[in-house]
Amino acid sequence: GLQPVTVNGYISSMRRFTRQLGERPTHIEAERFVEDLYLSSYSYSHKMNTVLALEQYLAFIGTPTRFGRQKKPRPIIKDTLTEGEIARLLYAAQTIRQKAIVALLAYSGIRNFELCTLRVRNVLFTQNAVRIVCGKGLKDGVSEITPECTQILIEYLQKFPREPDDFLFTTLIRGNPLAMGDVRKIVHVLARNARVTKRVYPHLFRHSLTSNMLLRGADIISLRNQLRHTLLETTLHYANSIIFVERNRYQKFAPSYI
């Protein structure tokens, strides 16, 4: 039930700690490794993924161990893209291919790897939606897009014809499926051309869709359906961690004394 990117991440973690601890670390050595890891400046996700990989490895060699978990931080999501900044990114696109990639990220909120594995048959043109097959957690789902986004995708396919079973986006020279690094490079170049000074990366469009929909008054259920979250709590955390939304809500409901 794991995506290849997750499997490769666990393999990389195992290679790192076996180089440091050897192939059969003792319980004490493993505990010291985890303690040093928790005291390091690595991200929370890096620490947890490494510990999960270590636990699986220790179970594999016959010494199952479970380590304590650090409390997950709840960071504030900031520096999301405004509607104006996304419009500038779309305007800065030099090709219909670049424009289609950014439009799909911005309007649908799909994840980077979901865009890379999206096939033509999964674009529901008449319904203004995209069907995600084997998304995060190997779950299927549907995300809505606007008619304007659908029109951009139609123009893209007129320029780059594809068969229904083909990947929607491929590399230009060899026609291979896009890698996530390719998408990161595309949006980075567009941000530079559009003179957007924020750090722009593919997942930021998902954050930005959330904040912009909330600022327009979207309810939490509609937002959960669009983001395809299994748990409503995930969407609530998403919504509550966007600082500008809370500010906008206050301005909307604050009493007028003067």
mmCIF file of N, CA and C in Angstrom, residues 104-223:
data_model
loop_
_atom_site.group_PDB
_atom_site.id
_atom_site.type_symbol
_atom_site.label_atom_id
_atom_site.label_comp_id
_atom_site.label_asym_id
_atom_site.label_seq_id
_atom_site.Cartn_x
_atom_site.Cartn_y
_atom_site.Cartn_z
ATOM 1 N N LEU A 104 -3.360 23.430 -13.819
ATOM 2 C CA LEU A 104 -3.887 22.217 -13.183
ATOM 3 C C LEU A 104 -3.496 22.162 -11.713
ATOM 4 N N LEU A 105 -2.265 22.526 -11.395
ATOM 5 C CA LEU A 105 -1.844 22.572 -9.995
ATOM 6 C C LEU A 105 -2.663 23.594 -9.214
ATOM 7 N N ALA A 106 -2.876 24.759 -9.818
ATOM 8 C CA ALA A 106 -3.519 25.860 -9.099
ATOM 9 C C ALA A 106 -5.008 25.652 -8.910
ATOM 10 N N TYR A 107 -5.690 25.138 -9.928
ATOM 11 C CA TYR A 107 -7.139 25.014 -9.851
ATOM 12 C C TYR A 107 -7.602 23.734 -9.163
ATOM 13 N N SER A 108 -6.826 22.661 -9.274
ATOM 14 C CA SER A 108 -7.270 21.379 -8.712
ATOM 15 C C SER A 108 -6.686 21.101 -7.340
ATOM 16 N N GLY A 109 -5.456 21.598 -7.075
ATOM 17 C CA GLY A 109 -4.795 21.305 -5.814
ATOM 18 C C GLY A 109 -4.223 19.900 -5.745
ATOM 19 N N ILE A 110 -4.045 19.239 -6.895
ATOM 20 C CA ILE A 110 -3.489 17.888 -6.852
ATOM 21 C C ILE A 110 -2.019 17.939 -6.474
ATOM 22 N N ARG A 111 -1.529 16.831 -5.954
ATOM 23 C CA ARG A 111 -0.146 16.750 -5.516
ATOM 24 C C ARG A 111 0.778 16.572 -6.722
ATOM 25 N N ASN A 112 2.056 16.828 -6.473
ATOM 26 C CA ASN A 112 3.045 16.768 -7.553
ATOM 27 C C ASN A 112 3.056 15.400 -8.227
ATOM 28 N N PHE A 113 3.174 14.332 -7.443
ATOM 29 C CA PHE A 113 3.268 13.009 -8.057
ATOM 30 C C PHE A 113 1.957 12.595 -8.715
ATOM 31 N N GLU A 114 0.838 13.144 -8.238
ATOM 32 C CA GLU A 114 -0.443 12.844 -8.872
ATOM 33 C C GLU A 114 -0.517 13.486 -10.252
ATOM 34 N N LEU A 115 0.033 14.677 -10.381
ATOM 35 C CA LEU A 115 0.086 15.313 -11.694
ATOM 36 C C LEU A 115 0.995 14.535 -12.638
ATOM 37 N N CYS A 116 2.129 14.065 -12.126
ATOM 38 C CA CYS A 116 3.088 13.341 -12.974
ATOM 39 C C CYS A 116 2.520 12.023 -13.493
ATOM 40 N N THR A 117 1.601 11.406 -12.747
ATOM 41 C CA THR A 117 1.058 10.102 -13.157
ATOM 42 C C THR A 117 -0.337 10.217 -13.771
ATOM 43 N N LEU A 118 -0.818 11.424 -13.960
ATOM 44 C CA LEU A 118 -2.160 11.629 -14.513
ATOM 45 C C LEU A 118 -2.180 11.262 -15.994
ATOM 46 N N ARG A 119 -3.184 10.499 -16.395
ATOM 47 C CA ARG A 119 -3.335 10.101 -17.799
ATOM 48 C C ARG A 119 -4.480 10.882 -18.441
ATOM 49 N N VAL A 120 -4.447 10.954 -19.766
ATOM 50 C CA VAL A 120 -5.424 11.760 -20.494
ATOM 51 C C VAL A 120 -6.842 11.307 -20.181
ATOM 52 N N ARG A 121 -7.068 9.992 -20.090
ATOM 53 C CA ARG A 121 -8.421 9.483 -19.864
ATOM 54 C C ARG A 121 -8.990 9.915 -18.517
ATOM 55 N N ASN A 122 -8.119 10.357 -17.609
ATOM 56 C CA ASN A 122 -8.581 10.753 -16.283
ATOM 57 C C ASN A 122 -8.916 12.236 -16.186
ATOM 58 N N VAL A 123 -8.812 12.942 -17.297
ATOM 59 C CA VAL A 123 -9.295 14.322 -17.341
ATOM 60 C C VAL A 123 -10.742 14.279 -17.822
ATOM 61 N N LEU A 124 -11.670 14.649 -16.969
ATOM 62 C CA LEU A 124 -13.100 14.581 -17.278
ATOM 63 C C LEU A 124 -13.537 15.932 -17.843
ATOM 64 N N PHE A 125 -13.340 16.100 -19.142
ATOM 65 C CA PHE A 125 -13.529 17.406 -19.770
ATOM 66 C C PHE A 125 -14.960 17.901 -19.644
ATOM 67 N N THR A 126 -15.923 17.038 -19.847
ATOM 68 C CA THR A 126 -17.314 17.479 -19.807
ATOM 69 C C THR A 126 -17.789 17.775 -18.392
ATOM 70 N N GLN A 127 -17.055 17.273 -17.393
ATOM 71 C CA GLN A 127 -17.447 17.489 -15.994
ATOM 72 C C GLN A 127 -16.565 18.511 -15.284
ATOM 73 N N ASN A 128 -15.576 19.037 -16.001
ATOM 74 C CA ASN A 128 -14.621 19.979 -15.391
ATOM 75 C C ASN A 128 -14.033 19.384 -14.113
ATOM 76 N N ALA A 129 -13.383 18.248 -14.273
ATOM 77 C CA ALA A 129 -12.808 17.549 -13.121
ATOM 78 C C ALA A 129 -11.675 16.652 -13.593
ATOM 79 N N VAL A 130 -10.859 16.203 -12.646
ATOM 80 C CA VAL A 130 -9.819 15.218 -12.918
ATOM 81 C C VAL A 130 -9.975 14.068 -11.935
ATOM 82 N N ARG A 131 -9.830 12.858 -12.440
ATOM 83 C CA ARG A 131 -9.920 11.673 -11.596
ATOM 84 C C ARG A 131 -8.507 11.256 -11.205
ATOM 85 N N ILE A 132 -8.270 11.153 -9.906
ATOM 86 C CA ILE A 132 -6.966 10.746 -9.393
ATOM 87 C C ILE A 132 -7.007 9.253 -9.095
ATOM 88 N N VAL A 133 -6.140 8.496 -9.730
ATOM 89 C CA VAL A 133 -6.070 7.052 -9.539
ATOM 90 C C VAL A 133 -4.784 6.734 -8.775
ATOM 91 N N CYS A 134 -4.932 5.996 -7.685
ATOM 92 C CA CYS A 134 -3.786 5.632 -6.839
ATOM 93 C C CYS A 134 -3.042 6.881 -6.368
ATOM 94 N N GLY A 135 -3.786 7.789 -5.748
ATOM 95 C CA GLY A 135 -3.165 8.970 -5.165
ATOM 96 C C GLY A 135 -2.490 8.627 -3.847
ATOM 97 N N LYS A 136 -2.396 9.604 -2.956
ATOM 98 C CA LYS A 136 -1.746 9.361 -1.671
ATOM 99 C C LYS A 136 -2.481 8.258 -0.924
ATOM 100 N N GLY A 137 -1.712 7.291 -0.396
ATOM 101 C CA GLY A 137 -2.320 6.151 0.273
ATOM 102 C C GLY A 137 -2.983 5.193 -0.695
ATOM 103 N N LEU A 138 -2.626 5.293 -1.982
ATOM 104 C CA LEU A 138 -3.198 4.446 -3.050
ATOM 105 C C LEU A 138 -4.718 4.590 -3.124
ATOM 106 N N LYS A 139 -5.217 5.805 -2.829
ATOM 107 C CA LYS A 139 -6.652 6.057 -2.877
ATOM 108 C C LYS A 139 -7.018 6.786 -4.167
ATOM 109 N N ASP A 140 -8.210 6.475 -4.678
ATOM 110 C CA ASP A 140 -8.750 7.156 -5.846
ATOM 111 C C ASP A 140 -9.638 8.312 -5.390
ATOM 112 N N GLY A 141 -9.829 9.277 -6.264
ATOM 113 C CA GLY A 141 -10.694 10.400 -5.935
ATOM 114 C C GLY A 141 -10.865 11.314 -7.132
ATOM 115 N N VAL A 142 -11.664 12.351 -6.948
ATOM 116 C CA VAL A 142 -11.938 13.323 -8.006
ATOM 117 C C VAL A 142 -11.736 14.717 -7.443
ATOM 118 N N SER A 143 -11.053 15.563 -8.203
ATOM 119 C CA SER A 143 -10.896 16.971 -7.849
ATOM 120 C C SER A 143 -11.484 17.819 -8.965
ATOM 121 N N GLU A 144 -12.202 18.862 -8.554
ATOM 122 C CA GLU A 144 -12.839 19.742 -9.529
ATOM 123 C C GLU A 144 -11.830 20.723 -10.118
ATOM 124 N N ILE A 145 -12.120 21.182 -11.346
ATOM 125 C CA ILE A 145 -11.374 22.279 -11.945
ATOM 126 C C ILE A 145 -12.390 23.240 -12.573
ATOM 127 N N THR A 146 -11.951 24.411 -12.921
ATOM 128 C CA THR A 146 -12.857 25.386 -13.515
ATOM 129 C C THR A 146 -12.937 25.182 -15.028
ATOM 130 N N PRO A 147 -13.984 25.709 -15.670
ATOM 131 C CA PRO A 147 -14.052 25.647 -17.143
ATOM 132 C C PRO A 147 -12.842 26.300 -17.802
ATOM 133 N N GLU A 148 -12.295 27.351 -17.172
ATOM 134 C CA GLU A 148 -11.116 28.004 -17.740
ATOM 135 C C GLU A 148 -9.922 27.055 -17.745
ATOM 136 N N CYS A 149 -9.769 26.280 -16.680
ATOM 137 C CA CYS A 149 -8.678 25.308 -16.621
ATOM 138 C C CYS A 149 -8.887 24.210 -17.661
ATOM 139 N N THR A 150 -10.126 23.752 -17.806
ATOM 140 C CA THR A 150 -10.431 22.738 -18.822
ATOM 141 C C THR A 150 -10.071 23.239 -20.206
ATOM 142 N N GLN A 151 -10.382 24.497 -20.500
ATOM 143 C CA GLN A 151 -10.074 25.065 -21.806
ATOM 144 C C GLN A 151 -8.569 25.106 -22.055
ATOM 145 N N ILE A 152 -7.797 25.426 -21.021
ATOM 146 C CA ILE A 152 -6.338 25.437 -21.159
ATOM 147 C C ILE A 152 -5.824 24.035 -21.474
ATOM 148 N N LEU A 153 -6.393 23.009 -20.803
ATOM 149 C CA LEU A 153 -5.971 21.632 -21.056
ATOM 150 C C LEU A 153 -6.342 21.198 -22.474
ATOM 151 N N ILE A 154 -7.491 21.650 -22.956
ATOM 152 C CA ILE A 154 -7.899 21.328 -24.338
ATOM 153 C C ILE A 154 -6.920 21.955 -25.329
ATOM 154 N N GLU A 155 -6.555 23.213 -25.097
ATOM 155 C CA GLU A 155 -5.598 23.875 -25.976
ATOM 156 C C GLU A 155 -4.244 23.169 -25.937
ATOM 157 N N TYR A 156 -3.856 22.708 -24.750
ATOM 158 C CA TYR A 156 -2.592 21.969 -24.621
ATOM 159 C C TYR A 156 -2.631 20.683 -25.443
ATOM 160 N N LEU A 157 -3.718 19.929 -25.361
ATOM 161 C CA LEU A 157 -3.811 18.658 -26.086
ATOM 162 C C LEU A 157 -3.944 18.874 -27.593
ATOM 163 N N GLN A 158 -4.445 20.027 -28.006
ATOM 164 C CA GLN A 158 -4.451 20.333 -29.434
ATOM 165 C C GLN A 158 -3.032 20.562 -29.942
ATOM 166 N N LYS A 159 -2.190 21.124 -29.090
ATOM 167 C CA LYS A 159 -0.791 21.358 -29.448
ATOM 168 C C LYS A 159 0.049 20.099 -29.277
ATOM 169 N N PHE A 160 -0.274 19.304 -28.260
ATOM 170 C CA PHE A 160 0.462 18.069 -27.972
ATOM 171 C C PHE A 160 -0.534 16.913 -27.917
ATOM 172 N N PRO A 161 -0.934 16.361 -29.056
ATOM 173 C CA PRO A 161 -1.948 15.291 -29.075
ATOM 174 C C PRO A 161 -1.494 14.069 -28.291
ATOM 175 N N ARG A 162 -2.444 13.464 -27.592
ATOM 176 C CA ARG A 162 -2.169 12.285 -26.784
ATOM 177 C C ARG A 162 -3.291 11.271 -26.983
ATOM 178 N N GLU A 163 -2.954 9.982 -26.766
ATOM 179 C CA GLU A 163 -3.961 8.929 -26.725
ATOM 180 C C GLU A 163 -4.542 8.867 -25.312
ATOM 181 N N PRO A 164 -5.748 8.315 -25.151
ATOM 182 C CA PRO A 164 -6.379 8.288 -23.823
ATOM 183 C C PRO A 164 -5.529 7.636 -22.743
ATOM 184 N N ASP A 165 -4.752 6.607 -23.073
ATOM 185 C CA ASP A 165 -3.955 5.915 -22.068
ATOM 186 C C ASP A 165 -2.586 6.552 -21.849
ATOM 187 N N ASP A 166 -2.267 7.595 -22.610
ATOM 188 C CA ASP A 166 -0.976 8.262 -22.462
ATOM 189 C C ASP A 166 -0.970 9.138 -21.216
ATOM 190 N N PHE A 167 0.238 9.383 -20.697
ATOM 191 C CA PHE A 167 0.376 10.360 -19.622
ATOM 192 C C PHE A 167 0.024 11.737 -20.166
ATOM 193 N N LEU A 168 -0.644 12.537 -19.346
ATOM 194 C CA LEU A 168 -1.048 13.867 -19.790
ATOM 195 C C LEU A 168 0.170 14.739 -20.067
ATOM 196 N N PHE A 169 1.171 14.661 -19.207
ATOM 197 C CA PHE A 169 2.388 15.453 -19.382
ATOM 198 C C PHE A 169 3.593 14.522 -19.464
ATOM 199 N N THR A 170 4.465 14.812 -20.407
ATOM 200 C CA THR A 170 5.692 14.034 -20.571
ATOM 201 C C THR A 170 6.852 14.990 -20.822
ATOM 202 N N THR A 171 8.069 14.438 -20.803
ATOM 203 C CA THR A 171 9.227 15.243 -21.175
ATOM 204 C C THR A 171 9.163 15.548 -22.669
ATOM 205 N N LEU A 172 9.780 16.630 -23.060
ATOM 206 C CA LEU A 172 9.654 17.086 -24.449
ATOM 207 C C LEU A 172 10.488 16.275 -25.428
ATOM 208 N N ILE A 173 11.648 15.812 -24.994
ATOM 209 C CA ILE A 173 12.567 15.161 -25.937
ATOM 210 C C ILE A 173 12.262 13.675 -26.096
ATOM 211 N N ARG A 174 12.245 12.944 -25.008
ATOM 212 C CA ARG A 174 12.059 11.492 -25.096
ATOM 213 C C ARG A 174 10.635 11.041 -24.819
ATOM 214 N N GLY A 175 9.800 11.937 -24.355
ATOM 215 C CA GLY A 175 8.417 11.559 -24.103
ATOM 216 C C GLY A 175 8.220 10.692 -22.888
ATOM 217 N N ASN A 176 9.139 10.778 -21.923
ATOM 218 C CA ASN A 176 8.996 10.015 -20.685
ATOM 219 C C ASN A 176 8.043 10.735 -19.731
ATOM 220 N N PRO A 177 7.441 10.004 -18.782
ATOM 221 C CA PRO A 177 6.599 10.683 -17.791
ATOM 222 C C PRO A 177 7.405 11.728 -17.032
ATOM 223 N N LEU A 178 6.761 12.825 -16.674
ATOM 224 C CA LEU A 178 7.442 13.857 -15.905
ATOM 225 C C LEU A 178 7.872 13.321 -14.546
ATOM 226 N N ALA A 179 9.046 13.698 -14.118
ATOM 227 C CA ALA A 179 9.481 13.435 -12.749
ATOM 228 C C ALA A 179 9.081 14.629 -11.889
ATOM 229 N N MET A 180 8.958 14.399 -10.577
ATOM 230 C CA MET A 180 8.554 15.478 -9.690
ATOM 231 C C MET A 180 9.549 16.627 -9.724
ATOM 232 N N GLY A 181 10.837 16.300 -9.935
ATOM 233 C CA GLY A 181 11.847 17.349 -10.053
ATOM 234 C C GLY A 181 11.627 18.224 -11.273
ATOM 235 N N ASP A 182 11.102 17.641 -12.357
ATOM 236 C CA ASP A 182 10.800 18.426 -13.558
ATOM 237 C C ASP A 182 9.736 19.471 -13.261
ATOM 238 N N VAL A 183 8.704 19.088 -12.516
ATOM 239 C CA VAL A 183 7.620 20.012 -12.192
ATOM 240 C C VAL A 183 8.140 21.114 -11.278
ATOM 241 N N ARG A 184 8.970 20.746 -10.310
ATOM 242 C CA ARG A 184 9.544 21.762 -9.419
ATOM 243 C C ARG A 184 10.346 22.789 -10.211
ATOM 244 N N LYS A 185 11.096 22.321 -11.187
ATOM 245 C CA LYS A 185 11.910 23.235 -11.994
ATOM 246 C C LYS A 185 11.027 24.163 -12.817
ATOM 247 N N ILE A 186 9.947 23.621 -13.386
ATOM 248 C CA ILE A 186 9.048 24.432 -14.215
ATOM 249 C C ILE A 186 8.441 25.576 -13.406
ATOM 250 N N VAL A 187 7.913 25.270 -12.218
ATOM 251 C CA VAL A 187 7.261 26.325 -11.429
ATOM 252 C C VAL A 187 8.289 27.304 -10.866
ATOM 253 N N HIS A 188 9.498 26.821 -10.607
ATOM 254 C CA HIS A 188 10.552 27.717 -10.121
ATOM 255 C C HIS A 188 10.920 28.737 -11.196
ATOM 256 N N VAL A 189 11.073 28.272 -12.428
ATOM 257 C CA VAL A 189 11.420 29.177 -13.531
ATOM 258 C C VAL A 189 10.295 30.174 -13.780
ATOM 259 N N LEU A 190 9.053 29.708 -13.740
ATOM 260 C CA LEU A 190 7.923 30.611 -13.950
ATOM 261 C C LEU A 190 7.843 31.668 -12.855
ATOM 262 N N ALA A 191 8.109 31.259 -11.620
ATOM 263 C CA ALA A 191 8.081 32.228 -10.521
ATOM 264 C C ALA A 191 9.137 33.305 -10.717
ATOM 265 N N ARG A 192 10.287 32.902 -11.184
ATOM 266 C CA ARG A 192 11.355 33.883 -11.446
ATOM 267 C C ARG A 192 10.952 34.824 -12.581
ATOM 268 N N ASN A 193 10.379 34.250 -13.657
ATOM 269 C CA ASN A 193 9.958 35.081 -14.786
ATOM 270 C C ASN A 193 8.821 36.033 -14.398
ATOM 271 N N ALA A 194 7.945 35.561 -13.493
ATOM 272 C CA ALA A 194 6.817 36.391 -13.057
ATOM 273 C C ALA A 194 7.196 37.349 -11.945
ATOM 274 N N ARG A 195 8.444 37.276 -11.482
ATOM 275 C CA ARG A 195 8.953 38.122 -10.404
ATOM 276 C C ARG A 195 8.148 37.938 -9.114
ATOM 277 N N VAL A 196 7.787 36.706 -8.863
ATOM 278 C CA VAL A 196 7.164 36.351 -7.586
ATOM 279 C C VAL A 196 8.298 36.017 -6.619
ATOM 280 N N THR A 197 8.445 36.801 -5.575
ATOM 281 C CA THR A 197 9.603 36.660 -4.701
ATOM 282 C C THR A 197 9.459 35.540 -3.683
ATOM 283 N N LYS A 198 8.250 35.018 -3.491
ATOM 284 C CA LYS A 198 8.058 33.905 -2.554
ATOM 285 C C LYS A 198 8.715 32.638 -3.094
ATOM 286 N N ARG A 199 9.020 31.724 -2.188
ATOM 287 C CA ARG A 199 9.516 30.410 -2.617
ATOM 288 C C ARG A 199 8.337 29.623 -3.187
ATOM 289 N N VAL A 200 8.377 29.318 -4.467
ATOM 290 C CA VAL A 200 7.271 28.657 -5.146
ATOM 291 C C VAL A 200 7.663 27.214 -5.460
ATOM 292 N N TYR A 201 6.840 26.278 -5.030
ATOM 293 C CA TYR A 201 7.055 24.852 -5.270
ATOM 294 C C TYR A 201 5.685 24.226 -5.533
ATOM 295 N N PRO A 202 5.619 23.035 -6.142
ATOM 296 C CA PRO A 202 4.316 22.483 -6.565
ATOM 297 C C PRO A 202 3.285 22.381 -5.454
ATOM 298 N N HIS A 203 3.675 21.932 -4.250
ATOM 299 C CA HIS A 203 2.694 21.735 -3.188
ATOM 300 C C HIS A 203 2.148 23.060 -2.657
ATOM 301 N N LEU A 204 2.851 24.160 -2.928
ATOM 302 C CA LEU A 204 2.367 25.467 -2.490
ATOM 303 C C LEU A 204 1.049 25.812 -3.173
ATOM 304 N N PHE A 205 0.833 25.296 -4.386
ATOM 305 C CA PHE A 205 -0.430 25.566 -5.073
ATOM 306 C C PHE A 205 -1.597 24.904 -4.337
ATOM 307 N N ARG A 206 -1.347 23.776 -3.691
ATOM 308 C CA ARG A 206 -2.382 23.105 -2.893
ATOM 309 C C ARG A 206 -2.721 23.957 -1.668
ATOM 310 N N HIS A 207 -1.670 24.452 -0.993
ATOM 311 C CA HIS A 207 -1.895 25.363 0.132
ATOM 312 C C HIS A 207 -2.643 26.613 -0.332
ATOM 313 N N SER A 208 -2.237 27.138 -1.479
ATOM 314 C CA SER A 208 -2.813 28.386 -1.967
ATOM 315 C C SER A 208 -4.274 28.206 -2.360
ATOM 316 N N LEU A 209 -4.602 27.074 -2.966
ATOM 317 C CA LEU A 209 -6.002 26.809 -3.301
ATOM 318 C C LEU A 209 -6.845 26.793 -2.029
ATOM 319 N N THR A 210 -6.308 26.170 -0.986
ATOM 320 C CA THR A 210 -7.026 26.120 0.287
ATOM 321 C C THR A 210 -7.294 27.520 0.829
ATOM 322 N N SER A 211 -6.252 28.331 0.888
ATOM 323 C CA SER A 211 -6.410 29.667 1.457
ATOM 324 C C SER A 211 -7.324 30.528 0.603
ATOM 325 N N ASN A 212 -7.197 30.453 -0.713
ATOM 326 C CA ASN A 212 -8.019 31.295 -1.583
ATOM 327 C C ASN A 212 -9.488 30.871 -1.575
ATOM 328 N N MET A 213 -9.749 29.565 -1.457
ATOM 329 C CA MET A 213 -11.137 29.119 -1.358
ATOM 330 C C MET A 213 -11.747 29.541 -0.029
ATOM 331 N N LEU A 214 -10.961 29.453 1.045
ATOM 332 C CA LEU A 214 -11.467 29.876 2.354
ATOM 333 C C LEU A 214 -11.740 31.379 2.378
ATOM 334 N N LEU A 215 -10.864 32.146 1.762
ATOM 335 C CA LEU A 215 -11.068 33.587 1.710
ATOM 336 C C LEU A 215 -12.322 33.952 0.918
ATOM 337 N N ARG A 216 -12.717 33.075 -0.003
ATOM 338 C CA ARG A 216 -13.939 33.306 -0.775
ATOM 339 C C ARG A 216 -15.171 32.744 -0.074
ATOM 340 N N GLY A 217 -14.972 32.140 1.103
ATOM 341 C CA GLY A 217 -16.111 31.675 1.888
ATOM 342 C C GLY A 217 -16.447 30.210 1.733
ATOM 343 N N ALA A 218 -15.526 29.389 1.221
ATOM 344 C CA ALA A 218 -15.796 27.965 1.042
ATOM 345 C C ALA A 218 -16.012 27.283 2.388
ATOM 346 N N ASP A 219 -16.951 26.335 2.438
ATOM 347 C CA ASP A 219 -17.175 25.574 3.672
ATOM 348 C C ASP A 219 -16.176 24.432 3.756
ATOM 349 N N ILE A 220 -16.018 23.901 4.955
ATOM 350 C CA ILE A 220 -14.967 22.922 5.213
ATOM 351 C C ILE A 220 -15.224 21.596 4.504
ATOM 352 N N ILE A 221 -16.497 21.236 4.284
ATOM 353 C CA ILE A 221 -16.813 19.980 3.606
ATOM 354 C C ILE A 221 -16.423 20.054 2.129
ATOM 355 N N SER A 222 -16.742 21.178 1.493
ATOM 356 C CA SER A 222 -16.351 21.353 0.091
ATOM 357 C C SER A 222 -14.843 21.315 -0.054
ATOM 358 N N LEU A 223 -14.163 21.919 0.900
ATOM 359 C CA LEU A 223 -12.702 21.934 0.856
ATOM 360 C C LEU A 223 -12.138 20.526 1.047
#
